[in-house]
PDB file of C-alpha atoms in Angstrom:
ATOM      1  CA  UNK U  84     -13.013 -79.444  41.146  1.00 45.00           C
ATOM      2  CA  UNK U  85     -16.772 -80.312  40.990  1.00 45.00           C
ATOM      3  CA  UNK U  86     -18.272 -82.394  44.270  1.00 47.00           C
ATOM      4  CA  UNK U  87     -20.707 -85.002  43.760  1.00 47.00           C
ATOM      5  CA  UNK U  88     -23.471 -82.284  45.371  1.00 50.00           C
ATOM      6  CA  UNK U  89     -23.373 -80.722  42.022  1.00 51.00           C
ATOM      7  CA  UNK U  90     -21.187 -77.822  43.050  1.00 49.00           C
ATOM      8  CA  UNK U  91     -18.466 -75.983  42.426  1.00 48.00           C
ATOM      9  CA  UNK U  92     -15.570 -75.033  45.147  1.00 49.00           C
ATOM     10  CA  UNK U  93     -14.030 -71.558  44.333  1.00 49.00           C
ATOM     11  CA  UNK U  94     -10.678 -71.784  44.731  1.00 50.00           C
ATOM     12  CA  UNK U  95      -9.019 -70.016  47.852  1.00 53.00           C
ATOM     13  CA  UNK U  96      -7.033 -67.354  46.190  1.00 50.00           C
ATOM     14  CA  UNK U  97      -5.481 -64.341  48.113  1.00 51.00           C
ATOM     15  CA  UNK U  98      -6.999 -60.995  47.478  1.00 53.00           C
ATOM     16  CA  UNK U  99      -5.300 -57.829  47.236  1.00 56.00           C
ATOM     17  CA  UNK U 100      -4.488 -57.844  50.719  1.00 56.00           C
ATOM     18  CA  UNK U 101      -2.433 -60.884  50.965  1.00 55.00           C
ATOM     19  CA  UNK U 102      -5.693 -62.915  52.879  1.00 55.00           C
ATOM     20  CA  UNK U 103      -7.030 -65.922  51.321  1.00 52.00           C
ATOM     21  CA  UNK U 104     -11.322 -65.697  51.065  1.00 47.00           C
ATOM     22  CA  UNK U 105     -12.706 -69.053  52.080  1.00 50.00           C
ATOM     23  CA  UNK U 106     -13.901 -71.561  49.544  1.00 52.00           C
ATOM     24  CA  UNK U 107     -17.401 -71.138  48.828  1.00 54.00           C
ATOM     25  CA  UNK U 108     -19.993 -73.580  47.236  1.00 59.00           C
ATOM     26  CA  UNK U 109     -21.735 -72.156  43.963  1.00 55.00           C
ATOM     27  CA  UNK U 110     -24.010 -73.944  42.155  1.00 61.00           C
ATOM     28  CA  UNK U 111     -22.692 -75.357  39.010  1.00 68.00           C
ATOM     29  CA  UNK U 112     -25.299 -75.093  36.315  1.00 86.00           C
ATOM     30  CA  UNK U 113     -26.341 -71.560  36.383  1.00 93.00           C
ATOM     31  CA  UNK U 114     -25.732 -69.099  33.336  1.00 95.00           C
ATOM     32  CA  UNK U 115     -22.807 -67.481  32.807  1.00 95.00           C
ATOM     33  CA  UNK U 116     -22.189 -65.098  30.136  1.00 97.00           C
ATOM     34  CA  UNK U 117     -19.326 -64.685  27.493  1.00 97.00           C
ATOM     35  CA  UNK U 118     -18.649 -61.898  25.709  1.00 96.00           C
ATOM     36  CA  UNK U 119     -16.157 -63.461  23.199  1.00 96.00           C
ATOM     37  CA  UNK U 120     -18.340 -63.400  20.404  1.00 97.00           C
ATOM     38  CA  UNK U 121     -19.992 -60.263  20.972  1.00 95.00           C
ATOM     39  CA  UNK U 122     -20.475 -58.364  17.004  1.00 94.00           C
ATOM     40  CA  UNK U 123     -21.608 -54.982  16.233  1.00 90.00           C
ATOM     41  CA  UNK U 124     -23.249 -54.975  12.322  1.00 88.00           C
ATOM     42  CA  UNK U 125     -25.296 -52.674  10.383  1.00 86.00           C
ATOM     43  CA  UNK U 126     -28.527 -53.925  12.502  1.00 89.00           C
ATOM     44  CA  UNK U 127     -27.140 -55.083  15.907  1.00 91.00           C
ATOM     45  CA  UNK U 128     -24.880 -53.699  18.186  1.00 83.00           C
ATOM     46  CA  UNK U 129     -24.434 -51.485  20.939  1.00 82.00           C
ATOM     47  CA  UNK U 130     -23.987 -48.531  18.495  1.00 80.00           C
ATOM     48  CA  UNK U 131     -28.035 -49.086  17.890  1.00 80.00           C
ATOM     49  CA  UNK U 132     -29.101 -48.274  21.726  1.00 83.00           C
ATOM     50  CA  UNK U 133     -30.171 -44.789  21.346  1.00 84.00           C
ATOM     51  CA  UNK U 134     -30.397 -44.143  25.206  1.00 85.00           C
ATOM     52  CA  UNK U 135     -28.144 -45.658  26.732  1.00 83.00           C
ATOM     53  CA  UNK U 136     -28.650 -44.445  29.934  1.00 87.00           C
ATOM     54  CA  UNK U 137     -31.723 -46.169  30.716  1.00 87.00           C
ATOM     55  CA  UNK U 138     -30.952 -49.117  28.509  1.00 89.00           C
ATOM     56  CA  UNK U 139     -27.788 -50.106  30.436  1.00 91.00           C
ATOM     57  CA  UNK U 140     -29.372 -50.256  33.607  1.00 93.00           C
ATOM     58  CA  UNK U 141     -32.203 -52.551  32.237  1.00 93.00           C
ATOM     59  CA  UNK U 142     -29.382 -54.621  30.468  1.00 93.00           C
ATOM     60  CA  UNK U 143     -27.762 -55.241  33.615  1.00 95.00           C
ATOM     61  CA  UNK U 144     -30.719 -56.128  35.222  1.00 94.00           C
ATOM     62  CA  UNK U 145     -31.959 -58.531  32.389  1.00 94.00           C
ATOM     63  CA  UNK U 146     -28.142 -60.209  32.730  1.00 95.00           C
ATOM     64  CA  UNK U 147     -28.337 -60.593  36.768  1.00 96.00           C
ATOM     65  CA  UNK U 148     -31.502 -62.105  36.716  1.00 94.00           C
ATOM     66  CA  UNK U 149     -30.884 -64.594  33.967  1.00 95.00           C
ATOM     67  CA  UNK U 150     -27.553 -65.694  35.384  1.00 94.00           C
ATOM     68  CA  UNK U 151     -29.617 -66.471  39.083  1.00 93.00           C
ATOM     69  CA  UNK U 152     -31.518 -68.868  36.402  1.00 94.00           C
ATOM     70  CA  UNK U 153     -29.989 -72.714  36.046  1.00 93.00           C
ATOM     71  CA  UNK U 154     -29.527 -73.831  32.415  1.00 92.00           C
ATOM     72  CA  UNK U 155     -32.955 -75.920  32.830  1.00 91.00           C
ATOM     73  CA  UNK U 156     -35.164 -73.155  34.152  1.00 92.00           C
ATOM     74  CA  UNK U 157     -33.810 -70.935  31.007  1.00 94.00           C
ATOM     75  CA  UNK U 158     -34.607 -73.322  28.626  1.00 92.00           C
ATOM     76  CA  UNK U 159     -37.833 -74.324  29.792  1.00 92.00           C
ATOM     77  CA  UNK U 160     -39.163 -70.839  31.376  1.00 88.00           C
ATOM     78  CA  UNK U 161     -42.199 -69.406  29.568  1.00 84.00           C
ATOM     79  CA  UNK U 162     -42.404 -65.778  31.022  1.00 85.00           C
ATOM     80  CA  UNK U 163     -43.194 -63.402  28.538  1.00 84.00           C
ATOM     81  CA  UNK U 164     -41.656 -61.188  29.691  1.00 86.00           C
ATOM     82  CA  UNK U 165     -38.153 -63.085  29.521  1.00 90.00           C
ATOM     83  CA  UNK U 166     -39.094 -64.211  26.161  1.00 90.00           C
ATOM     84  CA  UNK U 167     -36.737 -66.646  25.661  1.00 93.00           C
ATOM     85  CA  UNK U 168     -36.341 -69.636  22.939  1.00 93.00           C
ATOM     86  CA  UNK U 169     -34.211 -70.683  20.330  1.00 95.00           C
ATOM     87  CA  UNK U 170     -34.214 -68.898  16.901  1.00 95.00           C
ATOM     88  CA  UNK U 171     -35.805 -70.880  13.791  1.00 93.00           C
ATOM     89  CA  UNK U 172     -33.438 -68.539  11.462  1.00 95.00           C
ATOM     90  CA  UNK U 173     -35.867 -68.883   8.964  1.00 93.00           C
ATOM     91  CA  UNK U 174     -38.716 -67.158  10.449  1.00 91.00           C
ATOM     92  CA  UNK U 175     -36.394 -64.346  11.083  1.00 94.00           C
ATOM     93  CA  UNK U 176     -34.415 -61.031   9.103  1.00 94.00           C
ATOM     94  CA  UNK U 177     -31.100 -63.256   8.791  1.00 94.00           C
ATOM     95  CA  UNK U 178     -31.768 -66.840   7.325  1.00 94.00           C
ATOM     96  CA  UNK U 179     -28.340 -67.607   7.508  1.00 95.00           C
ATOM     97  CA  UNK U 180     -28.005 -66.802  11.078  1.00 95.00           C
ATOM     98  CA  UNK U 181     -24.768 -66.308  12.854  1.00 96.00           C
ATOM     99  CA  UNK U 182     -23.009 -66.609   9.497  1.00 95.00           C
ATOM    100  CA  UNK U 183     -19.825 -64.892  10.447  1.00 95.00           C
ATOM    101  CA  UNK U 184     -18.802 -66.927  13.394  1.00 96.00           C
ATOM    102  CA  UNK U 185     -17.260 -70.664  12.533  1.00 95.00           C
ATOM    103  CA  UNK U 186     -19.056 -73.431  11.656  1.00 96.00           C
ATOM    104  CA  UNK U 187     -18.501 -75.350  14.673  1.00 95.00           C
ATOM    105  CA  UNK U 188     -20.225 -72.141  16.659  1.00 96.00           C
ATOM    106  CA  UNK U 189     -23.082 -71.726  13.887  1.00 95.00           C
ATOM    107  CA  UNK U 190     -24.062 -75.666  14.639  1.00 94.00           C
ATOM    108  CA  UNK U 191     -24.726 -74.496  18.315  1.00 95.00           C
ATOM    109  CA  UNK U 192     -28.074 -73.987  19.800  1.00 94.00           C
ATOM    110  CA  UNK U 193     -28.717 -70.177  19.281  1.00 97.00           C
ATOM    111  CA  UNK U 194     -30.835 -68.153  21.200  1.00 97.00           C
ATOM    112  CA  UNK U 195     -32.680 -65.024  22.075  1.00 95.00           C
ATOM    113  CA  UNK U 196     -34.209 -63.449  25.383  1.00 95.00           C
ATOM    114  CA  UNK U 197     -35.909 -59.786  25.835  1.00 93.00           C
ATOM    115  CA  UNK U 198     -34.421 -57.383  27.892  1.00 92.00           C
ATOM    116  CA  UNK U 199     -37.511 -55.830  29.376  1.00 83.00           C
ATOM    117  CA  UNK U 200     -40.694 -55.696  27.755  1.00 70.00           C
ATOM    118  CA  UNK U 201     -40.573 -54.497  24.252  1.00 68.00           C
ATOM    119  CA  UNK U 202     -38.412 -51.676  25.067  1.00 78.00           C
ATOM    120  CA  UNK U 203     -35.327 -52.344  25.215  1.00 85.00           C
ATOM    121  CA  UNK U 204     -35.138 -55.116  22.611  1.00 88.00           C
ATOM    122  CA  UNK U 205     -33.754 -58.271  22.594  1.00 93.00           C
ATOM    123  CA  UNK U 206     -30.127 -60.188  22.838  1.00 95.00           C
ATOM    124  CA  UNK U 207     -29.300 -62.948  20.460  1.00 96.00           C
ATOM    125  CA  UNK U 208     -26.177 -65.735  21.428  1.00 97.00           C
ATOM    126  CA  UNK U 209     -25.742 -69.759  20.934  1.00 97.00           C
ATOM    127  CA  UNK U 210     -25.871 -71.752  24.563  1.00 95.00           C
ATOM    128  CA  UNK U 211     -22.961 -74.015  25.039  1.00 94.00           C
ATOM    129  CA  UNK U 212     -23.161 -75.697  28.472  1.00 91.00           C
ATOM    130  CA  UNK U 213     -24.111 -72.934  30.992  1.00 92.00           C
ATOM    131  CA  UNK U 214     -22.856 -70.381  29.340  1.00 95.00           C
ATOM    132  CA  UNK U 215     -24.860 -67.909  26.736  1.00 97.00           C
ATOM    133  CA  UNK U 216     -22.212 -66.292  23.857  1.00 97.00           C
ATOM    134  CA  UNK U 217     -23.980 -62.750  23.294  1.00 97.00           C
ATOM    135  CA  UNK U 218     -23.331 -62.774  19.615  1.00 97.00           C
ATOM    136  CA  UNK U 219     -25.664 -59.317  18.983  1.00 96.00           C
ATOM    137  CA  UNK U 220     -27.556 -56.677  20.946  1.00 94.00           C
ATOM    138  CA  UNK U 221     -30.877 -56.123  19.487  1.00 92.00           C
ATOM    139  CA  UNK U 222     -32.186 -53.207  21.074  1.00 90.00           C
ATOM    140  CA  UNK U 223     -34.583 -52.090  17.744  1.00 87.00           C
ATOM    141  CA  UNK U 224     -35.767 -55.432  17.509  1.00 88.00           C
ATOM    142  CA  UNK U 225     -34.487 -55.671  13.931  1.00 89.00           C
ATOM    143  CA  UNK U 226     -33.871 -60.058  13.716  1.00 92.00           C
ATOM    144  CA  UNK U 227     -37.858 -60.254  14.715  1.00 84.00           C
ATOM    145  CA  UNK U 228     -39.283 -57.700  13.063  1.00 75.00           C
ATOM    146  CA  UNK U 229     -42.801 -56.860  13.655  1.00 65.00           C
ATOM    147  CA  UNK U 230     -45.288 -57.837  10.897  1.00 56.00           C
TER     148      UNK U 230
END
């Protein structure tokens, strides 16, 4: 499916319609996000936002942005007001870090980025290719606690 330009040829599917879209090139090392790992817990979930009518806005915005961001450019941007880097669980309110998900998933590169500023707190997931597993919405900044 992959080119030897680096990118990726949507498939020509038809749409509701019965017309088939033309194949379009996207590039293939952007972000993606997943979901399938997503956990709510006593400190992190989506049951902590307590306005969620400005915070899902800014969430959406924070997840558009990052996924117009390759893999490289994430791991190497130093924007503070993206925040991101990988977690040393040790500096942080869970040593054991993602403890309930498998150990294959726990040996993957976890990592955090803010959502806007220090409002709206941060998300936490592991990186596995291009694509970032949100494991837990941090919107009270609870895994980085201020000292």
């Amino acid at each position: 499916m992959g080119g030897s330009n680096g990118k990726i040829k949507k498939q020509e599917l038809p749409d509701s319609s019965g017309r088939i879209h033309k194949a379009k090139e996207l590039p293939d090392d952007l972000i993606r996000f997943s979901f399938r790992h997503l956990s709510s817990t006593e400190k992190f979930g989506h049951e902590k936002v307590t306005d969620a009518a400005t915070y899902l806005p800014q969430f959406l915005r924070r997840l558009q942005s990052v996924s117009e961001m390759s893999l490289s450019s994430f791991r190497t941007n130093k924007d503070k007001a993206l925040r991101a880097h990988r977690h040393d669980w040790a500096g942080t309110s869970e040593p054991t870090g993602f403890s309930h998900l498998t150990p294959q998933l726990q040996a993957c590169e976890a990592w955090q980025f803010e959502i806007s500023g220090n409002e709206h707190g941060r998300v936490h997931g592991i990186l596995i290719d291009e694509v970032f597993y949100v494991v837990w919405l941090d919107p009270g900044h609870q895994l980085y606690p201020k000292k």
